[in-house]
mmCIF file of C-alpha atoms in Angstrom:
data_model
loop_
_atom_site.group_PDB
_atom_site.id
_atom_site.type_symbol
_atom_site.label_atom_id
_atom_site.label_comp_id
_atom_site.label_asym_id
_atom_site.label_seq_id
_atom_site.Cartn_x
_atom_site.Cartn_y
_atom_site.Cartn_z
ATOM 1 C CA UNK L 1 93.599 118.731 113.685
ATOM 2 C CA UNK L 2 90.961 116.511 115.342
ATOM 3 C CA UNK L 3 88.943 116.518 112.098
ATOM 4 C CA UNK L 4 92.015 115.349 110.139
ATOM 5 C CA UNK L 5 92.834 112.556 112.587
ATOM 6 C CA UNK L 6 89.205 111.366 112.562
ATOM 7 C CA UNK L 7 89.295 111.306 108.752
ATOM 8 C CA UNK L 8 92.471 109.213 108.862
ATOM 9 C CA UNK L 9 90.869 106.770 111.320
ATOM 10 C CA UNK L 10 87.870 106.437 108.981
ATOM 11 C CA UNK L 11 90.229 105.847 106.028
ATOM 12 C CA UNK L 12 92.161 103.205 107.957
ATOM 13 C CA UNK L 13 88.929 101.432 108.972
ATOM 14 C CA UNK L 14 87.663 101.451 105.371
ATOM 15 C CA UNK L 15 91.007 100.138 104.105
ATOM 16 C CA UNK L 16 90.927 97.354 106.690
ATOM 17 C CA UNK L 17 87.334 96.486 105.735
ATOM 18 C CA UNK L 18 88.344 96.495 102.075
ATOM 19 C CA UNK L 19 91.191 94.070 102.817
ATOM 20 C CA UNK L 20 89.099 91.754 104.969
ATOM 21 C CA UNK L 21 86.178 91.561 102.514
ATOM 22 C CA UNK L 22 88.313 91.227 99.367
ATOM 23 C CA UNK L 23 86.732 89.320 96.564
ATOM 24 C CA UNK L 24 84.105 91.368 94.806
ATOM 25 C CA UNK L 25 85.089 94.099 92.367
ATOM 26 C CA UNK L 26 81.991 96.206 93.022
ATOM 27 C CA UNK L 27 82.418 96.091 96.805
ATOM 28 C CA UNK L 28 86.144 96.886 96.543
ATOM 29 C CA UNK L 29 85.432 99.855 94.273
ATOM 30 C CA UNK L 30 82.677 100.983 96.658
ATOM 31 C CA UNK L 31 85.194 101.119 99.511
ATOM 32 C CA UNK L 32 87.643 102.936 97.198
ATOM 33 C CA UNK L 33 85.026 105.569 96.283
ATOM 34 C CA UNK L 34 84.217 106.104 99.980
ATOM 35 C CA UNK L 35 87.919 106.593 100.805
ATOM 36 C CA UNK L 36 88.435 108.925 97.842
ATOM 37 C CA UNK L 37 85.453 111.042 98.961
ATOM 38 C CA UNK L 38 86.939 111.409 102.470
ATOM 39 C CA UNK L 39 90.303 112.496 101.044
ATOM 40 C CA UNK L 40 88.619 114.933 98.647
ATOM 41 C CA UNK L 41 86.324 116.516 101.236
ATOM 42 C CA UNK L 42 88.486 116.546 104.373
ATOM 43 C CA UNK L 43 92.115 116.585 103.208
ATOM 44 C CA UNK L 44 91.690 118.390 99.852
ATOM 45 C CA UNK L 45 88.942 120.697 101.194
ATOM 46 C CA UNK L 46 86.844 120.368 98.053
ATOM 47 C CA UNK L 47 83.968 122.144 99.817
ATOM 48 C CA UNK L 48 86.112 125.278 100.171
ATOM 49 C CA UNK L 49 87.210 125.204 96.503
ATOM 50 C CA UNK L 50 85.602 127.628 94.048
ATOM 51 C CA UNK L 51 82.701 126.512 91.865
ATOM 52 C CA UNK L 52 84.961 126.576 88.789
ATOM 53 C CA UNK L 53 87.505 124.307 90.503
ATOM 54 C CA UNK L 54 84.787 121.855 91.487
ATOM 55 C CA UNK L 55 83.401 121.978 87.935
ATOM 56 C CA UNK L 56 86.858 121.191 86.489
ATOM 57 C CA UNK L 57 87.136 118.106 88.684
ATOM 58 C CA UNK L 58 83.526 117.037 88.062
ATOM 59 C CA UNK L 59 83.984 117.208 84.275
ATOM 60 C CA UNK L 60 87.218 115.180 84.477
ATOM 61 C CA UNK L 61 85.610 112.513 86.682
ATOM 62 C CA UNK L 62 82.521 112.349 84.424
ATOM 63 C CA UNK L 63 84.682 111.910 81.312
ATOM 64 C CA UNK L 64 86.792 109.274 83.070
ATOM 65 C CA UNK L 65 83.651 107.333 84.043
ATOM 66 C CA UNK L 66 82.330 107.545 80.471
ATOM 67 C CA UNK L 67 85.637 106.307 79.057
ATOM 68 C CA UNK L 68 85.968 103.427 81.531
ATOM 69 C CA UNK L 69 82.271 102.505 81.265
ATOM 70 C CA UNK L 70 82.171 102.441 77.479
ATOM 71 C CA UNK L 71 85.485 100.545 77.217
ATOM 72 C CA UNK L 72 84.221 97.821 79.574
ATOM 73 C CA UNK L 73 80.752 97.722 77.985
ATOM 74 C CA UNK L 74 82.197 97.449 74.478
ATOM 75 C CA UNK L 75 84.434 94.490 75.300
ATOM 76 C CA UNK L 76 81.845 92.754 77.493
ATOM 77 C CA UNK L 77 79.105 92.908 74.829
ATOM 78 C CA UNK L 78 81.147 91.997 71.745
ATOM 79 C CA UNK L 79 79.969 89.046 69.733
ATOM 80 C CA UNK L 80 83.094 86.908 69.564
ATOM 81 C CA UNK L 81 81.464 84.098 67.586
ATOM 82 C CA UNK L 82 83.575 83.329 64.522
ATOM 83 C CA UNK L 83 81.471 82.626 61.439
ATOM 84 C CA UNK L 84 82.873 79.868 59.253
ATOM 85 C CA UNK L 85 82.472 80.566 55.520
ATOM 86 C CA UNK D 1 102.894 148.944 92.522
ATOM 87 C CA UNK D 2 103.070 145.240 93.455
ATOM 88 C CA UNK D 3 100.786 144.308 96.355
ATOM 89 C CA UNK D 4 102.704 142.799 99.243
ATOM 90 C CA UNK D 5 103.635 139.157 98.700
ATOM 91 C CA UNK D 6 101.974 138.818 95.297
ATOM 92 C CA UNK D 7 103.237 138.746 91.714
ATOM 93 C CA UNK D 8 103.003 142.023 89.744
ATOM 94 C CA UNK D 9 100.134 140.950 87.475
ATOM 95 C CA UNK D 10 97.755 140.266 90.364
ATOM 96 C CA UNK D 11 95.806 142.950 92.212
ATOM 97 C CA UNK D 12 96.181 141.190 95.552
ATOM 98 C CA UNK D 13 97.562 138.095 97.211
ATOM 99 C CA UNK D 14 94.004 136.765 97.536
ATOM 100 C CA UNK D 15 93.448 137.102 93.792
ATOM 101 C CA UNK D 16 96.753 135.334 93.108
ATOM 102 C CA UNK D 17 95.862 132.539 95.531
ATOM 103 C CA UNK D 18 92.455 132.093 93.864
ATOM 104 C CA UNK D 19 94.020 131.854 90.376
ATOM 105 C CA UNK D 20 96.680 129.413 91.591
ATOM 106 C CA UNK D 21 94.039 127.286 93.314
ATOM 107 C CA UNK D 22 91.929 127.043 90.153
ATOM 108 C CA UNK D 23 95.045 126.300 88.076
ATOM 109 C CA UNK D 24 95.960 123.479 90.458
ATOM 110 C CA UNK D 25 92.487 121.937 90.297
ATOM 111 C CA UNK D 26 92.534 122.173 86.460
ATOM 112 C CA UNK D 27 95.918 120.425 86.480
ATOM 113 C CA UNK D 28 94.574 117.720 88.800
ATOM 114 C CA UNK D 29 91.634 117.263 86.413
ATOM 115 C CA UNK D 30 94.117 116.664 83.573
ATOM 116 C CA UNK D 31 95.889 114.075 85.756
ATOM 117 C CA UNK D 32 92.556 112.312 86.328
ATOM 118 C CA UNK D 33 92.103 112.159 82.544
ATOM 119 C CA UNK D 34 95.638 110.789 82.079
ATOM 120 C CA UNK D 35 94.956 107.933 84.493
ATOM 121 C CA UNK D 36 91.430 107.418 83.133
ATOM 122 C CA UNK D 37 92.976 106.167 79.867
ATOM 123 C CA UNK D 38 94.826 103.508 81.873
ATOM 124 C CA UNK D 39 91.710 102.626 83.871
ATOM 125 C CA UNK D 40 89.756 102.296 80.599
ATOM 126 C CA UNK D 41 92.384 99.889 79.266
ATOM 127 C CA UNK D 42 92.133 97.938 82.527
ATOM 128 C CA UNK D 43 88.321 97.814 82.315
ATOM 129 C CA UNK D 44 88.392 96.588 78.715
ATOM 130 C CA UNK D 45 91.072 93.966 79.340
ATOM 131 C CA UNK D 46 89.391 92.718 82.534
ATOM 132 C CA UNK D 47 85.989 92.488 80.841
ATOM 133 C CA UNK D 48 87.658 90.468 78.068
ATOM 134 C CA UNK D 49 89.341 87.962 80.417
ATOM 135 C CA UNK D 50 88.193 88.102 84.075
ATOM 136 C CA UNK D 51 89.827 84.733 84.844
ATOM 137 C CA UNK D 52 93.254 85.948 83.713
ATOM 138 C CA UNK D 53 92.919 89.004 85.962
ATOM 139 C CA UNK D 54 91.787 86.890 88.940
ATOM 140 C CA UNK D 55 94.865 84.688 88.432
ATOM 141 C CA UNK D 56 97.107 87.778 88.200
ATOM 142 C CA UNK D 57 95.671 89.223 91.412
ATOM 143 C CA UNK D 58 96.328 85.853 93.058
ATOM 144 C CA UNK D 59 100.052 86.306 92.252
ATOM 145 C CA UNK D 60 100.302 89.929 93.407
ATOM 146 C CA UNK D 61 102.130 90.976 96.583
ATOM 147 C CA UNK D 62 99.156 91.718 98.820
ATOM 148 C CA UNK D 63 101.156 92.382 102.001
ATOM 149 C CA UNK D 64 103.326 95.029 100.329
ATOM 150 C CA UNK D 65 100.411 96.584 98.448
ATOM 151 C CA UNK D 66 98.347 96.809 101.635
ATOM 152 C CA UNK D 67 101.240 98.245 103.653
ATOM 153 C CA UNK D 68 101.778 100.853 100.944
ATOM 154 C CA UNK D 69 98.095 101.799 101.146
ATOM 155 C CA UNK D 70 98.402 102.600 104.857
ATOM 156 C CA UNK D 71 101.719 104.393 104.208
ATOM 157 C CA UNK D 72 100.099 106.708 101.632
ATOM 158 C CA UNK D 73 97.019 107.314 103.801
ATOM 159 C CA UNK D 74 99.296 108.292 106.705
ATOM 160 C CA UNK D 75 101.319 110.531 104.388
ATOM 161 C CA UNK D 76 98.137 112.323 103.343
ATOM 162 C CA UNK D 77 97.320 112.973 107.009
ATOM 163 C CA UNK D 78 100.837 114.384 107.568
ATOM 164 C CA UNK D 79 100.515 116.619 104.487
ATOM 165 C CA UNK D 80 97.143 117.967 105.657
ATOM 166 C CA UNK D 81 98.583 118.689 109.129
ATOM 167 C CA UNK D 82 101.499 120.527 107.476
ATOM 168 C CA UNK D 83 99.009 122.919 105.824
ATOM 169 C CA UNK D 84 97.193 123.410 109.155
ATOM 170 C CA UNK D 85 100.531 124.162 110.862
ATOM 171 C CA UNK D 86 101.404 126.889 108.353
ATOM 172 C CA UNK D 87 97.928 128.407 108.750
ATOM 173 C CA UNK D 88 98.706 128.631 112.468
ATOM 174 C CA UNK D 89 101.981 130.409 111.517
ATOM 175 C CA UNK D 90 104.129 127.490 112.600
ATOM 176 C CA UNK D 91 106.822 127.235 109.917
ATOM 177 C CA UNK D 92 108.744 124.689 111.959
ATOM 178 C CA UNK D 93 105.667 122.496 112.368
ATOM 179 C CA UNK D 94 104.881 122.720 108.650
ATOM 180 C CA UNK D 95 108.399 121.673 107.655
ATOM 181 C CA UNK D 96 108.359 118.859 110.226
ATOM 182 C CA UNK D 97 105.094 117.415 108.911
ATOM 183 C CA UNK D 98 106.253 117.884 105.318
ATOM 184 C CA UNK D 99 109.396 115.918 106.208
ATOM 185 C CA UNK D 100 107.212 113.139 107.635
ATOM 186 C CA UNK D 101 105.169 113.143 104.410
ATOM 187 C CA UNK D 102 108.307 112.900 102.264
ATOM 188 C CA UNK D 103 109.721 110.114 104.444
ATOM 189 C CA UNK D 104 106.522 108.116 103.974
ATOM 190 C CA UNK D 105 106.766 108.827 100.233
ATOM 191 C CA UNK D 106 110.248 107.305 100.221
ATOM 192 C CA UNK D 107 108.993 104.324 102.257
ATOM 193 C CA UNK D 108 106.320 103.780 99.587
ATOM 194 C CA UNK D 109 108.974 103.987 96.861
ATOM 195 C CA UNK D 110 111.320 101.563 98.655
ATOM 196 C CA UNK D 111 108.534 99.019 99.182
ATOM 197 C CA UNK D 112 107.493 99.396 95.552
ATOM 198 C CA UNK D 113 111.062 98.742 94.385
ATOM 199 C CA UNK D 114 111.200 95.628 96.583
ATOM 200 C CA UNK D 115 107.844 94.446 95.201
ATOM 201 C CA UNK D 116 108.990 94.958 91.593
ATOM 202 C CA UNK D 117 112.224 93.070 92.382
ATOM 203 C CA UNK D 118 110.246 90.133 93.793
ATOM 204 C CA UNK D 119 108.157 89.976 90.619
ATOM 205 C CA UNK D 120 111.231 90.346 88.438
ATOM 206 C CA UNK D 121 112.991 87.319 89.948
ATOM 207 C CA UNK D 122 109.823 85.252 89.374
ATOM 208 C CA UNK D 123 110.010 86.181 85.702
ATOM 209 C CA UNK D 124 107.025 88.538 85.823
ATOM 210 C CA UNK D 125 108.739 91.178 83.723
ATOM 211 C CA UNK D 126 107.533 93.691 81.127
ATOM 212 C CA UNK D 127 109.134 91.690 78.347
ATOM 213 C CA UNK D 128 108.022 89.864 75.229
ATOM 214 C CA UNK D 129 109.713 86.625 76.310
ATOM 215 C CA UNK D 130 109.434 85.212 79.812
ATOM 216 C CA UNK D 131 109.087 81.629 81.104
ATOM 217 C CA UNK D 132 106.368 82.866 83.482
ATOM 218 C CA UNK D 133 104.200 84.111 80.623
ATOM 219 C CA UNK D 134 104.937 80.992 78.565
ATOM 220 C CA UNK D 135 103.358 79.039 81.442
ATOM 221 C CA UNK D 136 100.621 81.602 82.193
ATOM 222 C CA UNK D 137 99.816 83.396 78.910
ATOM 223 C CA UNK D 138 96.401 84.586 80.157
ATOM 224 C CA UNK D 139 98.083 86.739 82.845
ATOM 225 C CA UNK D 140 100.068 88.835 80.361
ATOM 226 C CA UNK D 141 97.481 91.695 79.990
ATOM 227 C CA UNK D 142 97.149 91.976 83.797
ATOM 228 C CA UNK D 143 100.880 92.276 84.340
ATOM 229 C CA UNK D 144 101.364 94.670 81.411
ATOM 230 C CA UNK D 145 98.802 96.968 83.019
ATOM 231 C CA UNK D 146 100.329 96.389 86.457
ATOM 232 C CA UNK D 147 103.773 97.583 85.330
ATOM 233 C CA UNK D 148 102.338 100.497 83.352
ATOM 234 C CA UNK D 149 99.955 101.807 85.991
ATOM 235 C CA UNK D 150 102.049 101.221 89.113
ATOM 236 C CA UNK D 151 105.077 102.608 87.247
ATOM 237 C CA UNK D 152 103.201 105.746 86.207
ATOM 238 C CA UNK D 153 101.860 106.157 89.734
ATOM 239 C CA UNK D 154 105.311 105.753 91.292
ATOM 240 C CA UNK D 155 106.640 108.471 88.967
ATOM 241 C CA UNK D 156 103.902 110.687 90.402
ATOM 242 C CA UNK D 157 104.963 109.781 93.952
ATOM 243 C CA UNK D 158 108.537 110.853 93.158
ATOM 244 C CA UNK D 159 107.281 114.066 91.527
ATOM 245 C CA UNK D 160 105.147 114.729 94.613
ATOM 246 C CA UNK D 161 108.087 114.246 96.971
ATOM 247 C CA UNK D 162 110.122 116.676 94.825
ATOM 248 C CA UNK D 163 107.350 119.298 94.963
ATOM 249 C CA UNK D 164 107.061 118.928 98.753
ATOM 250 C CA UNK D 165 110.853 119.200 99.144
ATOM 251 C CA UNK D 166 110.923 122.463 97.154
ATOM 252 C CA UNK D 167 108.054 123.845 99.243
ATOM 253 C CA UNK D 168 109.816 122.860 102.490
ATOM 254 C CA UNK D 169 112.978 124.708 101.397
ATOM 255 C CA UNK D 170 110.954 127.815 100.451
ATOM 256 C CA UNK D 171 109.172 127.823 103.817
ATOM 257 C CA UNK D 172 112.475 127.419 105.673
ATOM 258 C CA UNK D 173 114.113 130.275 103.747
ATOM 259 C CA UNK D 174 111.274 132.814 103.906
ATOM 260 C CA UNK D 175 110.050 134.050 107.269
ATOM 261 C CA UNK D 176 106.784 135.437 105.806
ATOM 262 C CA UNK D 177 104.703 132.263 106.098
ATOM 263 C CA UNK D 178 101.485 133.817 104.758
ATOM 264 C CA UNK D 179 102.861 134.105 101.207
ATOM 265 C CA UNK D 180 103.524 130.361 101.181
ATOM 266 C CA UNK D 181 100.288 129.091 102.672
ATOM 267 C CA UNK D 182 98.468 128.898 99.334
ATOM 268 C CA UNK D 183 101.535 127.478 97.593
ATOM 269 C CA UNK D 184 101.829 124.738 100.176
ATOM 270 C CA UNK D 185 98.117 123.901 100.094
ATOM 271 C CA UNK D 186 98.281 123.664 96.269
ATOM 272 C CA UNK D 187 101.366 121.436 96.354
ATOM 273 C CA UNK D 188 99.743 119.237 98.978
ATOM 274 C CA UNK D 189 96.636 118.914 96.759
ATOM 275 C CA UNK D 190 98.848 117.124 94.236
ATOM 276 C CA UNK D 191 100.062 114.742 96.939
ATOM 277 C CA UNK D 192 96.480 113.932 97.937
ATOM 278 C CA UNK D 193 95.629 113.169 94.301
ATOM 279 C CA UNK D 194 98.522 110.683 94.191
ATOM 280 C CA UNK D 195 96.949 109.071 97.271
ATOM 281 C CA UNK D 196 93.472 108.983 95.656
ATOM 282 C CA UNK D 197 94.852 107.274 92.544
ATOM 283 C CA UNK D 198 96.521 104.607 94.701
ATOM 284 C CA UNK D 199 93.233 104.111 96.564
ATOM 285 C CA UNK D 200 91.848 102.811 93.249
ATOM 286 C CA UNK D 201 94.972 100.952 92.089
ATOM 287 C CA UNK D 202 95.152 98.925 95.309
ATOM 288 C CA UNK D 203 91.878 96.974 94.928
ATOM 289 C CA UNK D 204 92.288 96.631 91.158
ATOM 290 C CA UNK D 205 95.750 95.028 91.351
ATOM 291 C CA UNK D 206 95.779 93.391 94.798
ATOM 292 C CA UNK D 207 92.289 92.597 96.052
ATOM 293 C CA UNK D 208 89.281 92.612 93.735
ATOM 294 C CA UNK D 209 88.404 89.286 92.163
ATOM 295 C CA UNK D 210 90.850 87.196 94.159
ATOM 296 C CA UNK D 211 89.791 83.596 94.612
#
């Protein structure tokens, strides 16, 4: 119980910090990753899950990161110059 | 012969719990992939027009979004305590904490409805024609994604509350708590995932990039 309450306090502090320092996307996502890790490890007990369960989640997260990363990289690096004939 | 508390095709309750746990994690992985398509759309659209997204975030209801963040974090704590209670053979405690989790889920839903209503009366609607978007055409992609992603997430909140309600009824009806411990912990995993997804939606639609 104490472990769960401490995790919630940490989540609340991170959420407050995220709100107070709003502005940068990278920083905001950093806080979000930290909060997600606390939920995964403490509340969802990822450490107690079987290796196959952890692998299923890891593959999904890796594919999600690839999809999001390539989508952003594609749009950000497109040459939008229109050539006039 | 069926081992006590388990389905007939499992050798033991432990084996059944292990299979159910893996099945739940595989399902959660598929949910991550479902939302990753939305996050990819968001990343592409934001990379294309960061100024439009900054303007959209400037219009979003930060107070409600932030309150809902704390509501979901508190609900996750309640759900985790419910699992702990059942492990300590306290059916009453488990149902009590599950009820608290569901109440917070409904609070989230009510606040979300109010937030959507506030946007709707400003003309920020998922529609092809709106005076708001005539005046602010660069915000259209942001708000399209806002309605899609917060709508999809809210559907998951309602599904989560339904799952928790079913589990609470099962625990109340059956006095053998041990057979429900793994079912409850699997159902609660889904609720935590809903929380994790909101943890990412909150900065993307309410905080990050605000001027």
